[in-house]
């Protein structure tokens, strides 16, 4: 199965209105020529609408970092799927480890957010990953399977075509410690096997699984060369257009 690589930059709670728009423009300029890779940027909520305007007529996809599980109403401070959609957002992250560990998004909330994203017509990028203690205890496979099953048990066949997974080991996020290519390949295989056994072989074959956690130009190519690693979800290195563009080039198979 030939899966199209996807590289997305999660800007987290960084940048200001002017620098976010500047970076948006630079990403368009430096990655817009790629025809074989899907590229996405994921700015903070206040910058989404303006970034969406800058992306009009380009092939870049706009993503959001989070959404509320309800579609609207009295939820002060929250942002809904339909609101994101109205700003030009195409996909939304759900279950990022910072949401799970800092904001307390538990498995029930993650599942409700997956559903809310799909209901709003957004693609969903579901993030999974074990902590260092879980890895050390040999629990990684079980954790990934648990996260996958609890987040997707309500999905219908068609929903799966709008889901992407991002394997992000918690111990590799923002630490400079990347999973080895072997560790990434194994975790992706575990996740894909679970989908093959619990959903279908066709869905598992088509599902893109990105790796995230200290991806940089220096390690992107070897990670994405691995079987079943279909791209990257990039944090820190996505805040500079040149390093993000180098990772996109690596996904396209170009040598930098
Ligand atoms: P870093 O690339 O900064 O480790 O962040 C990874 C991440 O959390 C992307 O969602």
PDB file of N, CA, C and O in Angstrom, residues 172-244:
ATOM      1  N   UNK A 172       9.959  11.561  24.385  1.00  0.00           N
ATOM      2  CA  UNK A 172      10.715  12.122  23.257  1.00  0.00           C
ATOM      3  C   UNK A 172      10.224  13.512  22.869  1.00  0.00           C
ATOM      4  O   UNK A 172      10.802  14.148  21.991  1.00  0.00           O
ATOM      5  N   UNK A 173       9.161  13.985  23.528  1.00  0.00           N
ATOM      6  CA  UNK A 173       8.569  15.261  23.122  1.00  0.00           C
ATOM      7  C   UNK A 173       9.294  16.409  23.800  1.00  0.00           C
ATOM      8  O   UNK A 173       9.311  16.505  25.029  1.00  0.00           O
ATOM      9  N   UNK A 174       9.913  17.253  22.987  1.00  0.00           N
ATOM     10  CA  UNK A 174      10.562  18.454  23.498  1.00  0.00           C
ATOM     11  C   UNK A 174      11.785  18.171  24.349  1.00  0.00           C
ATOM     12  O   UNK A 174      12.283  19.050  25.051  1.00  0.00           O
ATOM     13  N   UNK A 175      12.294  16.945  24.289  1.00  0.00           N
ATOM     14  CA  UNK A 175      13.418  16.570  25.144  1.00  0.00           C
ATOM     15  C   UNK A 175      14.721  16.465  24.373  1.00  0.00           C
ATOM     16  O   UNK A 175      15.783  16.318  24.973  1.00  0.00           O
ATOM     17  N   UNK A 176      14.640  16.475  23.043  1.00  0.00           N
ATOM     18  CA  UNK A 176      15.836  16.234  22.248  1.00  0.00           C
ATOM     19  C   UNK A 176      16.158  14.750  22.123  1.00  0.00           C
ATOM     20  O   UNK A 176      17.049  14.351  21.395  1.00  0.00           O
ATOM     21  N   UNK A 177      15.406  13.905  22.856  1.00  0.00           N
ATOM     22  CA  UNK A 177      15.617  12.442  22.769  1.00  0.00           C
ATOM     23  C   UNK A 177      14.608  11.879  21.786  1.00  0.00           C
ATOM     24  O   UNK A 177      13.414  11.870  22.047  1.00  0.00           O
ATOM     25  N   UNK A 178      15.087  11.412  20.658  1.00  0.00           N
ATOM     26  CA  UNK A 178      14.185  10.844  19.655  1.00  0.00           C
ATOM     27  C   UNK A 178      14.097   9.338  19.868  1.00  0.00           C
ATOM     28  O   UNK A 178      15.075   8.722  20.291  1.00  0.00           O
ATOM     29  N   UNK A 179      12.938   8.767  19.547  1.00  0.00           N
ATOM     30  CA  UNK A 179      12.884   7.307  19.503  1.00  0.00           C
ATOM     31  C   UNK A 179      13.843   6.849  18.415  1.00  0.00           C
ATOM     32  O   UNK A 179      14.017   7.536  17.405  1.00  0.00           O
ATOM     33  N   UNK A 180      14.460   5.704  18.614  1.00  0.00           N
ATOM     34  CA  UNK A 180      15.324   5.193  17.544  1.00  0.00           C
ATOM     35  C   UNK A 180      14.418   4.792  16.383  1.00  0.00           C
ATOM     36  O   UNK A 180      13.228   4.501  16.582  1.00  0.00           O
ATOM     37  N   UNK A 181      14.964   4.744  15.178  1.00  0.00           N
ATOM     38  CA  UNK A 181      14.140   4.305  14.052  1.00  0.00           C
ATOM     39  C   UNK A 181      13.527   2.928  14.308  1.00  0.00           C
ATOM     40  O   UNK A 181      12.379   2.680  13.939  1.00  0.00           O
ATOM     41  N   UNK A 182      14.250   2.059  15.001  1.00  0.00           N
ATOM     42  CA  UNK A 182      13.719   0.716  15.303  1.00  0.00           C
ATOM     43  C   UNK A 182      12.527   0.813  16.262  1.00  0.00           C
ATOM     44  O   UNK A 182      11.516   0.136  16.089  1.00  0.00           O
ATOM     45  N   UNK A 183      12.669   1.666  17.291  1.00  0.00           N
ATOM     46  CA  UNK A 183      11.560   1.816  18.248  1.00  0.00           C
ATOM     47  C   UNK A 183      10.329   2.390  17.550  1.00  0.00           C
ATOM     48  O   UNK A 183       9.193   1.970  17.804  1.00  0.00           O
ATOM     49  N   UNK A 184      10.549   3.368  16.665  1.00  0.00           N
ATOM     50  CA  UNK A 184       9.416   3.971  15.950  1.00  0.00           C
ATOM     51  C   UNK A 184       8.751   2.927  15.066  1.00  0.00           C
ATOM     52  O   UNK A 184       7.523   2.758  15.093  1.00  0.00           O
ATOM     53  N   UNK A 185       9.555   2.191  14.329  1.00  0.00           N
ATOM     54  CA  UNK A 185       8.994   1.180  13.415  1.00  0.00           C
ATOM     55  C   UNK A 185       8.172   0.146  14.194  1.00  0.00           C
ATOM     56  O   UNK A 185       7.078  -0.227  13.783  1.00  0.00           O
ATOM     57  N   UNK A 186       8.688  -0.266  15.335  1.00  0.00           N
ATOM     58  CA  UNK A 186       7.982  -1.286  16.111  1.00  0.00           C
ATOM     59  C   UNK A 186       6.646  -0.758  16.650  1.00  0.00           C
ATOM     60  O   UNK A 186       5.614  -1.427  16.569  1.00  0.00           O
ATOM     61  N   UNK A 187       6.687   0.467  17.173  1.00  0.00           N
ATOM     62  CA  UNK A 187       5.445   1.033  17.724  1.00  0.00           C
ATOM     63  C   UNK A 187       4.407   1.231  16.618  1.00  0.00           C
ATOM     64  O   UNK A 187       3.208   0.970  16.807  1.00  0.00           O
ATOM     65  N   UNK A 188       4.849   1.688  15.452  1.00  0.00           N
ATOM     66  CA  UNK A 188       3.912   1.879  14.336  1.00  0.00           C
ATOM     67  C   UNK A 188       3.313   0.532  13.920  1.00  0.00           C
ATOM     68  O   UNK A 188       2.126   0.442  13.599  1.00  0.00           O
ATOM     69  N   UNK A 189       4.165  -0.487  13.942  1.00  0.00           N
ATOM     70  CA  UNK A 189       3.665  -1.819  13.558  1.00  0.00           C
ATOM     71  C   UNK A 189       2.630  -2.318  14.565  1.00  0.00           C
ATOM     72  O   UNK A 189       1.604  -2.892  14.178  1.00  0.00           O
ATOM     73  N   UNK A 190       2.884  -2.068  15.852  1.00  0.00           N
ATOM     74  CA  UNK A 190       1.904  -2.478  16.863  1.00  0.00           C
ATOM     75  C   UNK A 190       0.556  -1.786  16.623  1.00  0.00           C
ATOM     76  O   UNK A 190      -0.502  -2.407  16.672  1.00  0.00           O
ATOM     77  N   UNK A 191       0.612  -0.492  16.370  1.00  0.00           N
ATOM     78  CA  UNK A 191      -0.634   0.261  16.164  1.00  0.00           C
ATOM     79  C   UNK A 191      -1.343  -0.232  14.901  1.00  0.00           C
ATOM     80  O   UNK A 191      -2.561  -0.456  14.898  1.00  0.00           O
ATOM     81  N   UNK A 192      -0.574  -0.430  13.847  1.00  0.00           N
ATOM     82  CA  UNK A 192      -1.210  -0.855  12.587  1.00  0.00           C
ATOM     83  C   UNK A 192      -1.782  -2.269  12.722  1.00  0.00           C
ATOM     84  O   UNK A 192      -2.869  -2.554  12.208  1.00  0.00           O
ATOM     85  N   UNK A 193      -1.073  -3.123  13.433  1.00  0.00           N
ATOM     86  CA  UNK A 193      -1.595  -4.487  13.625  1.00  0.00           C
ATOM     87  C   UNK A 193      -2.901  -4.472  14.403  1.00  0.00           C
ATOM     88  O   UNK A 193      -3.815  -5.248  14.118  1.00  0.00           O
ATOM     89  N   UNK A 194      -2.964  -3.591  15.394  1.00  0.00           N
ATOM     90  CA  UNK A 194      -4.197  -3.515  16.165  1.00  0.00           C
ATOM     91  C   UNK A 194      -5.361  -3.135  15.230  1.00  0.00           C
ATOM     92  O   UNK A 194      -6.450  -3.727  15.300  1.00  0.00           O
ATOM     93  N   UNK A 195      -5.095  -2.153  14.370  1.00  0.00           N
ATOM     94  CA  UNK A 195      -6.162  -1.715  13.441  1.00  0.00           C
ATOM     95  C   UNK A 195      -6.515  -2.852  12.480  1.00  0.00           C
ATOM     96  O   UNK A 195      -7.692  -3.094  12.182  1.00  0.00           O
ATOM     97  N   UNK A 196      -5.497  -3.565  12.033  1.00  0.00           N
ATOM     98  CA  UNK A 196      -5.756  -4.684  11.121  1.00  0.00           C
ATOM     99  C   UNK A 196      -6.636  -5.739  11.807  1.00  0.00           C
ATOM    100  O   UNK A 196      -7.586  -6.247  11.215  1.00  0.00           O
ATOM    101  N   UNK A 197      -6.354  -6.026  13.052  1.00  0.00           N
ATOM    102  CA  UNK A 197      -7.098  -7.068  13.764  1.00  0.00           C
ATOM    103  C   UNK A 197      -8.479  -6.620  14.224  1.00  0.00           C
ATOM    104  O   UNK A 197      -9.386  -7.443  14.343  1.00  0.00           O
ATOM    105  N   UNK A 198      -8.636  -5.321  14.497  1.00  0.00           N
ATOM    106  CA  UNK A 198      -9.906  -4.855  15.079  1.00  0.00           C
ATOM    107  C   UNK A 198     -10.774  -4.079  14.109  1.00  0.00           C
ATOM    108  O   UNK A 198     -11.943  -3.836  14.406  1.00  0.00           O
ATOM    109  N   UNK A 199     -10.208  -3.645  13.009  1.00  0.00           N
ATOM    110  CA  UNK A 199     -11.020  -2.916  12.020  1.00  0.00           C
ATOM    111  C   UNK A 199     -10.959  -3.702  10.717  1.00  0.00           C
ATOM    112  O   UNK A 199     -11.863  -4.486  10.436  1.00  0.00           O
ATOM    113  N   UNK A 200      -9.930  -3.534   9.934  1.00  0.00           N
ATOM    114  CA  UNK A 200      -9.787  -4.348   8.727  1.00  0.00           C
ATOM    115  C   UNK A 200      -8.392  -4.170   8.147  1.00  0.00           C
ATOM    116  O   UNK A 200      -7.697  -3.191   8.445  1.00  0.00           O
ATOM    117  N   UNK A 201      -8.025  -5.082   7.295  1.00  0.00           N
ATOM    118  CA  UNK A 201      -6.723  -5.020   6.646  1.00  0.00           C
ATOM    119  C   UNK A 201      -6.668  -3.813   5.709  1.00  0.00           C
ATOM    120  O   UNK A 201      -5.645  -3.139   5.609  1.00  0.00           O
ATOM    121  N   UNK A 202      -7.774  -3.529   5.037  1.00  0.00           N
ATOM    122  CA  UNK A 202      -7.798  -2.401   4.104  1.00  0.00           C
ATOM    123  C   UNK A 202      -7.599  -1.091   4.852  1.00  0.00           C
ATOM    124  O   UNK A 202      -6.807  -0.238   4.433  1.00  0.00           O
ATOM    125  N   UNK A 203      -8.317  -0.919   5.953  1.00  0.00           N
ATOM    126  CA  UNK A 203      -8.177   0.312   6.741  1.00  0.00           C
ATOM    127  C   UNK A 203      -6.752   0.424   7.274  1.00  0.00           C
ATOM    128  O   UNK A 203      -6.113   1.483   7.192  1.00  0.00           O
ATOM    129  N   UNK A 204      -6.216  -0.678   7.790  1.00  0.00           N
ATOM    130  CA  UNK A 204      -4.848  -0.645   8.338  1.00  0.00           C
ATOM    131  C   UNK A 204      -3.836  -0.291   7.249  1.00  0.00           C
ATOM    132  O   UNK A 204      -2.887   0.463   7.496  1.00  0.00           O
ATOM    133  N   UNK A 205      -4.064  -0.801   6.060  1.00  0.00           N
ATOM    134  CA  UNK A 205      -3.124  -0.546   4.968  1.00  0.00           C
ATOM    135  C   UNK A 205      -3.147   0.894   4.510  1.00  0.00           C
ATOM    136  O   UNK A 205      -2.134   1.440   4.045  1.00  0.00           O
ATOM    137  N   UNK A 206      -4.296   1.542   4.620  1.00  0.00           N
ATOM    138  CA  UNK A 206      -4.431   2.916   4.133  1.00  0.00           C
ATOM    139  C   UNK A 206      -4.107   3.952   5.213  1.00  0.00           C
ATOM    140  O   UNK A 206      -3.891   5.129   4.916  1.00  0.00           O
ATOM    141  N   UNK A 207      -4.084   3.525   6.476  1.00  0.00           N
ATOM    142  CA  UNK A 207      -3.957   4.465   7.597  1.00  0.00           C
ATOM    143  C   UNK A 207      -2.547   5.056   7.676  1.00  0.00           C
ATOM    144  O   UNK A 207      -1.555   4.313   7.720  1.00  0.00           O
ATOM    145  N   UNK A 208      -2.476   6.376   7.750  1.00  0.00           N
ATOM    146  CA  UNK A 208      -1.156   6.986   7.905  1.00  0.00           C
ATOM    147  C   UNK A 208      -0.826   7.115   9.389  1.00  0.00           C
ATOM    148  O   UNK A 208      -1.646   7.562  10.179  1.00  0.00           O
ATOM    149  N   UNK A 209       0.396   6.732   9.726  1.00  0.00           N
ATOM    150  CA  UNK A 209       0.870   6.855  11.109  1.00  0.00           C
ATOM    151  C   UNK A 209       2.137   7.700  11.079  1.00  0.00           C
ATOM    152  O   UNK A 209       3.149   7.305  10.492  1.00  0.00           O
ATOM    153  N   UNK A 210       2.064   8.880  11.677  1.00  0.00           N
ATOM    154  CA  UNK A 210       3.207   9.797  11.710  1.00  0.00           C
ATOM    155  C   UNK A 210       3.990   9.554  12.993  1.00  0.00           C
ATOM    156  O   UNK A 210       3.428   9.125  14.005  1.00  0.00           O
ATOM    157  N   UNK A 211       5.254   9.879  12.950  1.00  0.00           N
ATOM    158  CA  UNK A 211       6.060   9.839  14.176  1.00  0.00           C
ATOM    159  C   UNK A 211       6.265  11.272  14.667  1.00  0.00           C
ATOM    160  O   UNK A 211       6.515  12.196  13.866  1.00  0.00           O
ATOM    161  N   UNK A 212       6.212  11.456  15.982  1.00  0.00           N
ATOM    162  CA  UNK A 212       6.501  12.772  16.555  1.00  0.00           C
ATOM    163  C   UNK A 212       7.312  12.626  17.824  1.00  0.00           C
ATOM    164  O   UNK A 212       7.139  11.673  18.592  1.00  0.00           O
ATOM    165  N   UNK A 213       8.208  13.585  18.044  1.00  0.00           N
ATOM    166  CA  UNK A 213       9.056  13.568  19.239  1.00  0.00           C
ATOM    167  C   UNK A 213      10.477  13.885  18.843  1.00  0.00           C
ATOM    168  O   UNK A 213      11.219  13.013  18.387  1.00  0.00           O
ATOM    169  N   UNK A 214      10.824  15.189  18.952  1.00  0.00           N
ATOM    170  CA  UNK A 214      12.174  15.655  18.642  1.00  0.00           C
ATOM    171  C   UNK A 214      12.618  15.313  17.212  1.00  0.00           C
ATOM    172  O   UNK A 214      13.775  14.971  16.974  1.00  0.00           O
ATOM    173  N   UNK A 215      11.668  15.424  16.266  1.00  0.00           N
ATOM    174  CA  UNK A 215      12.050  15.261  14.857  1.00  0.00           C
ATOM    175  C   UNK A 215      12.772  16.530  14.399  1.00  0.00           C
ATOM    176  O   UNK A 215      12.322  17.643  14.666  1.00  0.00           O
ATOM    177  N   UNK A 216      13.880  16.319  13.730  1.00  0.00           N
ATOM    178  CA  UNK A 216      14.708  17.433  13.249  1.00  0.00           C
ATOM    179  C   UNK A 216      15.198  17.091  11.855  1.00  0.00           C
ATOM    180  O   UNK A 216      15.147  15.909  11.462  1.00  0.00           O
ATOM    181  N   UNK A 217      15.761  18.074  11.143  1.00  0.00           N
ATOM    182  CA  UNK A 217      16.304  17.748   9.813  1.00  0.00           C
ATOM    183  C   UNK A 217      17.327  16.607   9.890  1.00  0.00           C
ATOM    184  O   UNK A 217      17.398  15.774   8.997  1.00  0.00           O
ATOM    185  N   UNK A 218      18.086  16.546  10.977  1.00  0.00           N
ATOM    186  CA  UNK A 218      19.168  15.556  11.061  1.00  0.00           C
ATOM    187  C   UNK A 218      18.657  14.120  11.247  1.00  0.00           C
ATOM    188  O   UNK A 218      19.366  13.173  10.922  1.00  0.00           O
ATOM    189  N   UNK A 219      17.442  13.932  11.783  1.00  0.00           N
ATOM    190  CA  UNK A 219      16.992  12.548  12.008  1.00  0.00           C
ATOM    191  C   UNK A 219      15.737  12.194  11.217  1.00  0.00           C
ATOM    192  O   UNK A 219      15.276  11.047  11.252  1.00  0.00           O
ATOM    193  N   UNK A 220      15.179  13.178  10.478  1.00  0.00           N
ATOM    194  CA  UNK A 220      13.882  12.950   9.819  1.00  0.00           C
ATOM    195  C   UNK A 220      13.971  11.855   8.763  1.00  0.00           C
ATOM    196  O   UNK A 220      13.102  10.972   8.698  1.00  0.00           O
ATOM    197  N   UNK A 221      15.009  11.894   7.949  1.00  0.00           N
ATOM    198  CA  UNK A 221      15.080  10.952   6.828  1.00  0.00           C
ATOM    199  C   UNK A 221      15.142   9.515   7.327  1.00  0.00           C
ATOM    200  O   UNK A 221      14.429   8.637   6.822  1.00  0.00           O
ATOM    201  N   UNK A 222      15.973   9.254   8.347  1.00  0.00           N
ATOM    202  CA  UNK A 222      16.105   7.853   8.782  1.00  0.00           C
ATOM    203  C   UNK A 222      14.838   7.360   9.475  1.00  0.00           C
ATOM    204  O   UNK A 222      14.491   6.187   9.377  1.00  0.00           O
ATOM    205  N   UNK A 223      14.133   8.263  10.158  1.00  0.00           N
ATOM    206  CA  UNK A 223      12.866   7.842  10.770  1.00  0.00           C
ATOM    207  C   UNK A 223      11.830   7.525   9.690  1.00  0.00           C
ATOM    208  O   UNK A 223      11.169   6.486   9.732  1.00  0.00           O
ATOM    209  N   UNK A 224      11.720   8.435   8.721  1.00  0.00           N
ATOM    210  CA  UNK A 224      10.656   8.257   7.725  1.00  0.00           C
ATOM    211  C   UNK A 224      10.996   7.185   6.691  1.00  0.00           C
ATOM    212  O   UNK A 224      10.126   6.788   5.914  1.00  0.00           O
ATOM    213  N   UNK A 225      12.251   6.740   6.682  1.00  0.00           N
ATOM    214  CA  UNK A 225      12.617   5.640   5.778  1.00  0.00           C
ATOM    215  C   UNK A 225      12.111   4.310   6.317  1.00  0.00           C
ATOM    216  O   UNK A 225      12.081   3.306   5.617  1.00  0.00           O
ATOM    217  N   UNK A 226      11.715   4.290   7.584  1.00  0.00           N
ATOM    218  CA  UNK A 226      11.297   3.035   8.207  1.00  0.00           C
ATOM    219  C   UNK A 226       9.924   2.592   7.720  1.00  0.00           C
ATOM    220  O   UNK A 226       9.032   3.424   7.498  1.00  0.00           O
ATOM    221  N   UNK A 227       9.759   1.304   7.641  1.00  0.00           N
ATOM    222  CA  UNK A 227       8.486   0.697   7.254  1.00  0.00           C
ATOM    223  C   UNK A 227       7.372   1.203   8.186  1.00  0.00           C
ATOM    224  O   UNK A 227       7.520   1.147   9.413  1.00  0.00           O
ATOM    225  N   UNK A 228       6.319   1.726   7.612  1.00  0.00           N
ATOM    226  CA  UNK A 228       5.173   2.110   8.419  1.00  0.00           C
ATOM    227  C   UNK A 228       5.259   3.486   9.056  1.00  0.00           C
ATOM    228  O   UNK A 228       4.339   3.893   9.757  1.00  0.00           O
ATOM    229  N   UNK A 229       6.351   4.211   8.822  1.00  0.00           N
ATOM    230  CA  UNK A 229       6.452   5.594   9.339  1.00  0.00           C
ATOM    231  C   UNK A 229       6.109   6.524   8.168  1.00  0.00           C
ATOM    232  O   UNK A 229       6.895   6.709   7.257  1.00  0.00           O
ATOM    233  N   UNK A 230       4.904   7.089   8.233  1.00  0.00           N
ATOM    234  CA  UNK A 230       4.341   7.766   7.061  1.00  0.00           C
ATOM    235  C   UNK A 230       4.450   9.278   7.118  1.00  0.00           C
ATOM    236  O   UNK A 230       3.697   9.983   6.445  1.00  0.00           O
ATOM    237  N   UNK A 231       5.376   9.775   7.933  1.00  0.00           N
ATOM    238  CA  UNK A 231       5.533  11.216   8.012  1.00  0.00           C
ATOM    239  C   UNK A 231       5.878  11.615   9.420  1.00  0.00           C
ATOM    240  O   UNK A 231       6.239  10.770  10.253  1.00  0.00           O
ATOM    241  N   UNK A 232       5.749  12.911   9.704  1.00  0.00           N
ATOM    242  CA  UNK A 232       6.200  13.415  11.001  1.00  0.00           C
ATOM    243  C   UNK A 232       5.263  14.487  11.524  1.00  0.00           C
ATOM    244  O   UNK A 232       4.727  15.297  10.756  1.00  0.00           O
ATOM    245  N   UNK A 233       5.076  14.460  12.839  1.00  0.00           N
ATOM    246  CA  UNK A 233       4.404  15.562  13.538  1.00  0.00           C
ATOM    247  C   UNK A 233       5.512  16.279  14.308  1.00  0.00           C
ATOM    248  O   UNK A 233       6.107  15.717  15.228  1.00  0.00           O
ATOM    249  N   UNK A 234       5.781  17.508  13.884  1.00  0.00           N
ATOM    250  CA  UNK A 234       6.991  18.210  14.308  1.00  0.00           C
ATOM    251  C   UNK A 234       6.625  19.349  15.241  1.00  0.00           C
ATOM    252  O   UNK A 234       5.748  20.150  14.921  1.00  0.00           O
ATOM    253  N   UNK A 235       7.292  19.422  16.389  1.00  0.00           N
ATOM    254  CA  UNK A 235       7.074  20.531  17.306  1.00  0.00           C
ATOM    255  C   UNK A 235       8.116  21.615  17.089  1.00  0.00           C
ATOM    256  O   UNK A 235       8.044  22.416  16.162  1.00  0.00           O
ATOM    257  N   UNK A 236       9.143  21.622  17.946  1.00  0.00           N
ATOM    258  CA  UNK A 236      10.134  22.695  17.933  1.00  0.00           C
ATOM    259  C   UNK A 236      10.712  23.022  16.571  1.00  0.00           C
ATOM    260  O   UNK A 236      10.841  24.204  16.206  1.00  0.00           O
ATOM    261  N   UNK A 237      11.032  21.999  15.802  1.00  0.00           N
ATOM    262  CA  UNK A 237      11.683  22.247  14.504  1.00  0.00           C
ATOM    263  C   UNK A 237      10.716  22.808  13.462  1.00  0.00           C
ATOM    264  O   UNK A 237      11.143  23.183  12.367  1.00  0.00           O
ATOM    265  N   UNK A 238       9.421  22.893  13.794  1.00  0.00           N
ATOM    266  CA  UNK A 238       8.477  23.479  12.829  1.00  0.00           C
ATOM    267  C   UNK A 238       8.360  24.993  13.011  1.00  0.00           C
ATOM    268  O   UNK A 238       7.661  25.668  12.249  1.00  0.00           O
ATOM    269  N   UNK A 239       9.041  25.528  14.027  1.00  0.00           N
ATOM    270  CA  UNK A 239       8.946  26.973  14.293  1.00  0.00           C
ATOM    271  C   UNK A 239       9.931  27.783  13.456  1.00  0.00           C
ATOM    272  O   UNK A 239       9.935  29.012  13.502  1.00  0.00           O
ATOM    273  N   UNK A 240      10.767  27.103  12.706  1.00  0.00           N
ATOM    274  CA  UNK A 240      11.686  27.763  11.763  1.00  0.00           C
ATOM    275  C   UNK A 240      11.387  27.188  10.384  1.00  0.00           C
ATOM    276  O   UNK A 240      11.425  25.962  10.199  1.00  0.00           O
ATOM    277  N   UNK A 241      11.130  28.093   9.433  1.00  0.00           N
ATOM    278  CA  UNK A 241      10.715  27.607   8.110  1.00  0.00           C
ATOM    279  C   UNK A 241      11.780  26.721   7.484  1.00  0.00           C
ATOM    280  O   UNK A 241      11.448  25.712   6.846  1.00  0.00           O
ATOM    281  N   UNK A 242      13.065  27.053   7.680  1.00  0.00           N
ATOM    282  CA  UNK A 242      14.075  26.252   6.966  1.00  0.00           C
ATOM    283  C   UNK A 242      14.170  24.838   7.532  1.00  0.00           C
ATOM    284  O   UNK A 242      14.300  23.872   6.786  1.00  0.00           O
ATOM    285  N   UNK A 243      14.085  24.682   8.859  1.00  0.00           N
ATOM    286  CA  UNK A 243      14.182  23.314   9.385  1.00  0.00           C
ATOM    287  C   UNK A 243      12.911  22.519   9.061  1.00  0.00           C
ATOM    288  O   UNK A 243      12.982  21.329   8.736  1.00  0.00           O
ATOM    289  N   UNK A 244      11.768  23.176   9.094  1.00  0.00           N
ATOM    290  CA  UNK A 244      10.532  22.465   8.729  1.00  0.00           C
ATOM    291  C   UNK A 244      10.592  22.037   7.261  1.00  0.00           C
ATOM    292  O   UNK A 244      10.257  20.898   6.910  1.00  0.00           O
TER     293      UNK A 244
END
